[in-house]
Short mmCIF file of C-alpha atoms and ligand atoms in Angstrom, two decimals:
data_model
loop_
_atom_site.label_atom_id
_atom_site.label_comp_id
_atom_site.label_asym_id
_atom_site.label_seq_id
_atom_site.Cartn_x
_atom_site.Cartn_y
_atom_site.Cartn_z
CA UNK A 1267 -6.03 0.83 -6.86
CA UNK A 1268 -7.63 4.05 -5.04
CA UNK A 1269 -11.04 4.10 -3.42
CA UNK A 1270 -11.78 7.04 -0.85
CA UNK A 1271 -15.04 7.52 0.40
CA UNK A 1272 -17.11 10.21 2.46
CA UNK A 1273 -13.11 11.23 3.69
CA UNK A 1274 -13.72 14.11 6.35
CA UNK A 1275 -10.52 15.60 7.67
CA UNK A 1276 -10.35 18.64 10.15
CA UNK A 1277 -7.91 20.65 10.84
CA UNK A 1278 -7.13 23.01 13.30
CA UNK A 1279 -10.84 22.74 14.54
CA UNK A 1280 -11.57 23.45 10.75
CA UNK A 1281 -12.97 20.69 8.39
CA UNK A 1282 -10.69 21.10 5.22
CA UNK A 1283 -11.78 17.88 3.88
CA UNK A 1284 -15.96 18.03 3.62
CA UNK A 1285 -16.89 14.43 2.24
CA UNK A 1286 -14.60 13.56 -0.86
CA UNK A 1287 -15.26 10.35 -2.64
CA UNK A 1288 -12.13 9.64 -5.36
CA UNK A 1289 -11.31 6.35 -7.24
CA UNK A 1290 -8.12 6.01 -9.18
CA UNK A 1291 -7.65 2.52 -11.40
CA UNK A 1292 -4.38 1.25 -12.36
CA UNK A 1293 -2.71 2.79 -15.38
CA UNK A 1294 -4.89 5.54 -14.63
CA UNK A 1295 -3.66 9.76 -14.34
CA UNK A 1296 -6.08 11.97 -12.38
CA UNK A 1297 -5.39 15.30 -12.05
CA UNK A 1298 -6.53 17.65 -8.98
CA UNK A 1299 -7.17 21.81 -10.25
CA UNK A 1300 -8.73 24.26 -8.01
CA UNK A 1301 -7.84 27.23 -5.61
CA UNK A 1302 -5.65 27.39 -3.00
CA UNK A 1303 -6.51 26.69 0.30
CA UNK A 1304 -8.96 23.59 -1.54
CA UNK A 1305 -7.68 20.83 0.31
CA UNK A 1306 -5.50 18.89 -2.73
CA UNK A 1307 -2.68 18.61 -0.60
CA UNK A 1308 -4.51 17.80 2.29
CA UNK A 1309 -6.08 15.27 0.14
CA UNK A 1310 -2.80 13.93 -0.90
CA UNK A 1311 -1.59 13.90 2.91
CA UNK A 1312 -4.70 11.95 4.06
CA UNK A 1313 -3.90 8.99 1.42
CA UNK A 1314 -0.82 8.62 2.40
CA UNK A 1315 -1.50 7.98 6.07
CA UNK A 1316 0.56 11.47 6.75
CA UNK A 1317 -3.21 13.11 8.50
CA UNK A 1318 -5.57 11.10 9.82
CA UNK A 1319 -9.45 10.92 8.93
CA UNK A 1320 -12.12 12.44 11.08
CA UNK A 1321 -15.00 9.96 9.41
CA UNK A 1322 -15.08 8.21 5.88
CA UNK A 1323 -12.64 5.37 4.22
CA UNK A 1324 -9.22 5.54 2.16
CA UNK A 1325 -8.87 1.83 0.88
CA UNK A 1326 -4.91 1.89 -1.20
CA UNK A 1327 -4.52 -1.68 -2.83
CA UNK A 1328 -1.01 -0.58 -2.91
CA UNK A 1329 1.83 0.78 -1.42
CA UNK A 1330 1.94 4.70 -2.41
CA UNK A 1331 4.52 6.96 -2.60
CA UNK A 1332 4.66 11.14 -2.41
CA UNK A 1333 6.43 13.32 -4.88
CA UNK A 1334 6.52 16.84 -3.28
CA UNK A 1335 6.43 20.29 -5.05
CA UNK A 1336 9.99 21.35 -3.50
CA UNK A 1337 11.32 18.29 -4.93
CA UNK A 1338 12.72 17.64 -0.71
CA UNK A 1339 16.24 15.81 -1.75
CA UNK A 1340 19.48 15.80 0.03
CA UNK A 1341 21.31 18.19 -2.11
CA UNK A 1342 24.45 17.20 -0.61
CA UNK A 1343 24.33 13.45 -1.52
CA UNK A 1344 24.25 11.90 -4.89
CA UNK A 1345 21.52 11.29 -7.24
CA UNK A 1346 21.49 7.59 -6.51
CA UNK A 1347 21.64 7.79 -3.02
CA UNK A 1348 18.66 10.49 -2.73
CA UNK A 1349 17.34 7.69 -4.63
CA UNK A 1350 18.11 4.76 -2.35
CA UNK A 1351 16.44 6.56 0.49
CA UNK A 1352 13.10 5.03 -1.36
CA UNK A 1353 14.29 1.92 -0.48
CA UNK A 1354 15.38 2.47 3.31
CA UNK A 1355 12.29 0.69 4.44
CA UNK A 1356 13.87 -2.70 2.63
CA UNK A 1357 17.19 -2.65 4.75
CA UNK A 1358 16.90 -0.51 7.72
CA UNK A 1359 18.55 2.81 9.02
CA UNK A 1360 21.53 1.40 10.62
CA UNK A 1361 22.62 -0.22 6.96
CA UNK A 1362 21.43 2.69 5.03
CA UNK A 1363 23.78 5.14 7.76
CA UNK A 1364 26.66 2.64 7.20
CA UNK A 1365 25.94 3.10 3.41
CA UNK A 1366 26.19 -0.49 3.08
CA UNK A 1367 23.11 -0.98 -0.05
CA UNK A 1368 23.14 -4.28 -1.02
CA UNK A 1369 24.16 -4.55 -4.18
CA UNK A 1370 21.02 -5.53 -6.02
CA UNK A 1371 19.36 -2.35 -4.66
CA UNK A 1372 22.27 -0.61 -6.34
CA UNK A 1373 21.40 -1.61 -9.69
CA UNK A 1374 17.71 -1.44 -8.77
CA UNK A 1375 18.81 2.32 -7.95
CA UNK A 1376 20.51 3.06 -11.17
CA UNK A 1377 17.79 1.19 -12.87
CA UNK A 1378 15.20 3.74 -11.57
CA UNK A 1379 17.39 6.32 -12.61
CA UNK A 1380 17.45 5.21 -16.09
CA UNK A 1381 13.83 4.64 -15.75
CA UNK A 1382 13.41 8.61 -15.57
CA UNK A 1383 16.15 9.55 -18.19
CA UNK A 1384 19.13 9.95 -16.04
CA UNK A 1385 21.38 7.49 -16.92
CA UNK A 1386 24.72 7.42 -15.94
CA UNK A 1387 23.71 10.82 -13.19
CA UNK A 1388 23.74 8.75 -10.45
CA UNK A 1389 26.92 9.96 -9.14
CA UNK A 1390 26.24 13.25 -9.09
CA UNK A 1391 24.99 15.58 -6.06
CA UNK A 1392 21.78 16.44 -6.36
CA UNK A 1393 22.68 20.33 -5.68
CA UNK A 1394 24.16 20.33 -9.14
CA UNK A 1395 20.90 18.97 -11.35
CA UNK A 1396 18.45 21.46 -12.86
CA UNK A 1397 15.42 21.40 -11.22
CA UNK A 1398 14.29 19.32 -13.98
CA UNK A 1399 16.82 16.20 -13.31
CA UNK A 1400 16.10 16.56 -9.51
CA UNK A 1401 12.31 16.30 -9.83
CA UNK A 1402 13.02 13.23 -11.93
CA UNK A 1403 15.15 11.98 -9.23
CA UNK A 1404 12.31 12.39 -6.73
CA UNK A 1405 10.21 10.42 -9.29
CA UNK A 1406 12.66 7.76 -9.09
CA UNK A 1407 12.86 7.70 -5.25
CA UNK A 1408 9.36 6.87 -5.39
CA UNK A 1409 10.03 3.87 -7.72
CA UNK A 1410 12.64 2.64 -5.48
CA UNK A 1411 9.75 2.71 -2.72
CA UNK A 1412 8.44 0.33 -5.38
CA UNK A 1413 4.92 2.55 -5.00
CA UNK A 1414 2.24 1.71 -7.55
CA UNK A 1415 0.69 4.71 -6.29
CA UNK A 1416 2.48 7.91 -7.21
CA UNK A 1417 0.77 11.10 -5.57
CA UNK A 1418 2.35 13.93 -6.78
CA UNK A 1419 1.71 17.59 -5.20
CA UNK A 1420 2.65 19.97 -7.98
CA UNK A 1421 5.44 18.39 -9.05
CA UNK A 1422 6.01 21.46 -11.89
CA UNK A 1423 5.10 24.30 -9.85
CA UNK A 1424 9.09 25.58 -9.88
CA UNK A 1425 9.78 24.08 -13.87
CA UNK A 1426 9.99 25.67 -17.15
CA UNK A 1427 7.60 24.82 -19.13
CA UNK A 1428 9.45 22.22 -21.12
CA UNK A 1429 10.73 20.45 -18.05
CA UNK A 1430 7.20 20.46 -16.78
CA UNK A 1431 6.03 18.57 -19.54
CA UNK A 1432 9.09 16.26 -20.01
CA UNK A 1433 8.37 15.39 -16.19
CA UNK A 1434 4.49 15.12 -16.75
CA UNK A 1435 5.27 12.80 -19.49
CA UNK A 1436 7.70 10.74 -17.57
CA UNK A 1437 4.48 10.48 -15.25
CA UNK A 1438 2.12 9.36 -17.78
CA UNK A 1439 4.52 7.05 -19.14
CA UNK A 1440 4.59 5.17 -16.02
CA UNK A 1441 0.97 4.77 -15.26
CA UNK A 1442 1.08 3.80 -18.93
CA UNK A 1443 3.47 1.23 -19.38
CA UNK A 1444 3.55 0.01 -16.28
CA UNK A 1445 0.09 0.51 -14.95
CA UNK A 1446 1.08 2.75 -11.96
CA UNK A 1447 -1.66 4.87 -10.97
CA UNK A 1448 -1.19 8.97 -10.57
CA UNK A 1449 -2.86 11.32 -8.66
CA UNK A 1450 -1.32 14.59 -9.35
CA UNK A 1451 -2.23 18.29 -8.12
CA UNK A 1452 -1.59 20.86 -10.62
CA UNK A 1453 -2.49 24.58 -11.01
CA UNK A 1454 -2.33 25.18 -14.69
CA UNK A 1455 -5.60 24.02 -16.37
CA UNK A 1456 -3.06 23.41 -19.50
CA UNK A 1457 -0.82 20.82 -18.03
CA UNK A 1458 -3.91 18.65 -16.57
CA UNK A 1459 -4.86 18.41 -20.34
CA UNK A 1460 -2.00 17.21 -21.27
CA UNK A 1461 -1.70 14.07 -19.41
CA UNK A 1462 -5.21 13.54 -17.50
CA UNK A 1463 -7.50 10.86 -18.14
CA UNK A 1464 -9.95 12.50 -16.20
CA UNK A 1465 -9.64 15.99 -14.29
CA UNK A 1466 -11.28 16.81 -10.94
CA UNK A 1467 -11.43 20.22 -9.10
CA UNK A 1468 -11.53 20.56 -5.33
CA UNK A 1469 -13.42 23.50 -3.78
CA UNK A 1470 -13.65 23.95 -0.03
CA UNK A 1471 -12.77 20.38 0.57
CA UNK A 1472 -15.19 19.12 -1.95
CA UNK A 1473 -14.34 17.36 -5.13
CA UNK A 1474 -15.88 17.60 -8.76
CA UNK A 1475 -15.64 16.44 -12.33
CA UNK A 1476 -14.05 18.67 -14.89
N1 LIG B 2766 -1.63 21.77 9.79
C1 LIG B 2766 -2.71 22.53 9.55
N2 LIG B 2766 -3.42 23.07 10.56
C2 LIG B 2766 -4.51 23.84 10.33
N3 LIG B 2766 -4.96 24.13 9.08
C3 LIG B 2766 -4.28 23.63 8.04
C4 LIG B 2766 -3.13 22.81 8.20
N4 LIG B 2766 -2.67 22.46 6.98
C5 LIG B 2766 -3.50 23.04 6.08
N5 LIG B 2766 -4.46 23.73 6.72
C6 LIG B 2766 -5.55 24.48 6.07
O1 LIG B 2766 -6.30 23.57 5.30
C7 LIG B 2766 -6.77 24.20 4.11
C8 LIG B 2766 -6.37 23.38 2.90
O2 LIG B 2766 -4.97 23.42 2.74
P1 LIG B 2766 -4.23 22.62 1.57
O3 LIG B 2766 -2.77 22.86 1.74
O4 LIG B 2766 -4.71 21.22 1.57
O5 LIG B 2766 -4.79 23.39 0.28
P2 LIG B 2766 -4.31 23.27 -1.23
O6 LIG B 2766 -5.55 23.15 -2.05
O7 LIG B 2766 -3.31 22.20 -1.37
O8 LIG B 2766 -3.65 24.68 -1.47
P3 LIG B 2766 -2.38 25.08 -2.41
O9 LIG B 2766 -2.90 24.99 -3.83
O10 LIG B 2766 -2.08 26.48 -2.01
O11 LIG B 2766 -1.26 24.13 -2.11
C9 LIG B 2766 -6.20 25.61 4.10
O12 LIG B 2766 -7.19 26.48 4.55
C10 LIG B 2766 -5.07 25.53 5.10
O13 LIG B 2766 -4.89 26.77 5.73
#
């Protein structure tokens, strides 16, 4: 679903990315260790189109979708329309700022939602989840972007431990039920255990097996 090759990205006059060559298959989890200042977010940024490449390929065989590490939601709108922003792509800005959502993408919203354990949430404001519930709502935003390419940039960094591995999980779970594939940056060498099917570390801008 994933092939980068010989990706070289500079920035600031700076090469941060040195030559990385990554593949990530369908149904596949890959997790990203290493220090900071590496490049995994950089990494992450480059596949989806968000810096560009100085030399080398990124070929995506499928639309791909970001989950940040400060979870980046509207706290002052609803779960399910934090959600529906995922889908703003499908029917425009104007529509979306007139808050007229069709109503299958309604029901494709709440259907996300359920998809990540928060059924019947989607009326509430996302100030007033845990940070838990509104990590899982940025994992369903990404579903409503219908991406079958989740890159996640350490989506647990501000959990507990047992909402970082409910939301790791939840992950897992959707590369492997429904063959999504995850690339996911992660700083404890624990939770890449838990839900990699193989592990990489990047060190200045390089990438190797675990
Ligand atoms: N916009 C930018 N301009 C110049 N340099 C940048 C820019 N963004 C990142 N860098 C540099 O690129 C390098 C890699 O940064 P990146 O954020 O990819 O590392 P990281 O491995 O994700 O680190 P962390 O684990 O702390 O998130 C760092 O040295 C950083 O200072």
């Amino acid at each position: 679903m994933l092939e980068v090759a010989g990706l070289v990205v500079a920035l600031g006059g700076r090469e941060v990315l040195r030559g990385v060559d990554l593949s990530v298959a369908a149904g596949e989890v890959v997790t990203l260790e290493g220090p900071s200042g590496a490049g995994k977010t950089t990494l992450l940024r480059a596949i989806a189109g968000l810096v560009p490449a100085a030399a080398g390929q990124i070929r995506c065989g499928a639309p791909a979708g970001l989950v940040f590490q400060q979870h980046a939601l509207a706290a002052r709108l609803s779960a399910r329309d934090n959600v529906l922003v995922g889908g703003l792509g499908r029917i425009g800005f104007c529509r979306a700022a007139l808050r007229a959502w069709p109503r299958p993408m309604l029901a494709e919203a709440d259907g996300c939602l359920a998809r990540v354990g928060l059924e019947g949430l989607g009326a509430r404001r996302a100030g007033r989840l845990s940070g838990g519930q509104r990590q899982r709502v940025a994992v369903a935003r990404v579903l409503m972007q219908r991406a079958r390419l989740l890159l996640a940039d350490e989506p647990v960094a501000s959990l507990d431990p047992e909402n970082a591995a409910a939301v790791l999980d939840l992950l897992r779970g959707l590369a492997r039920r429904e063959g999504r594939a995850v690339l996911v940056t992660l700083h404890q060498p624990e939770l890449a255990r838990r839900i990699a099917d193989r592990r990489l570390r990047m060190e200045e801008g390089r990438l190797w097996p675990l």
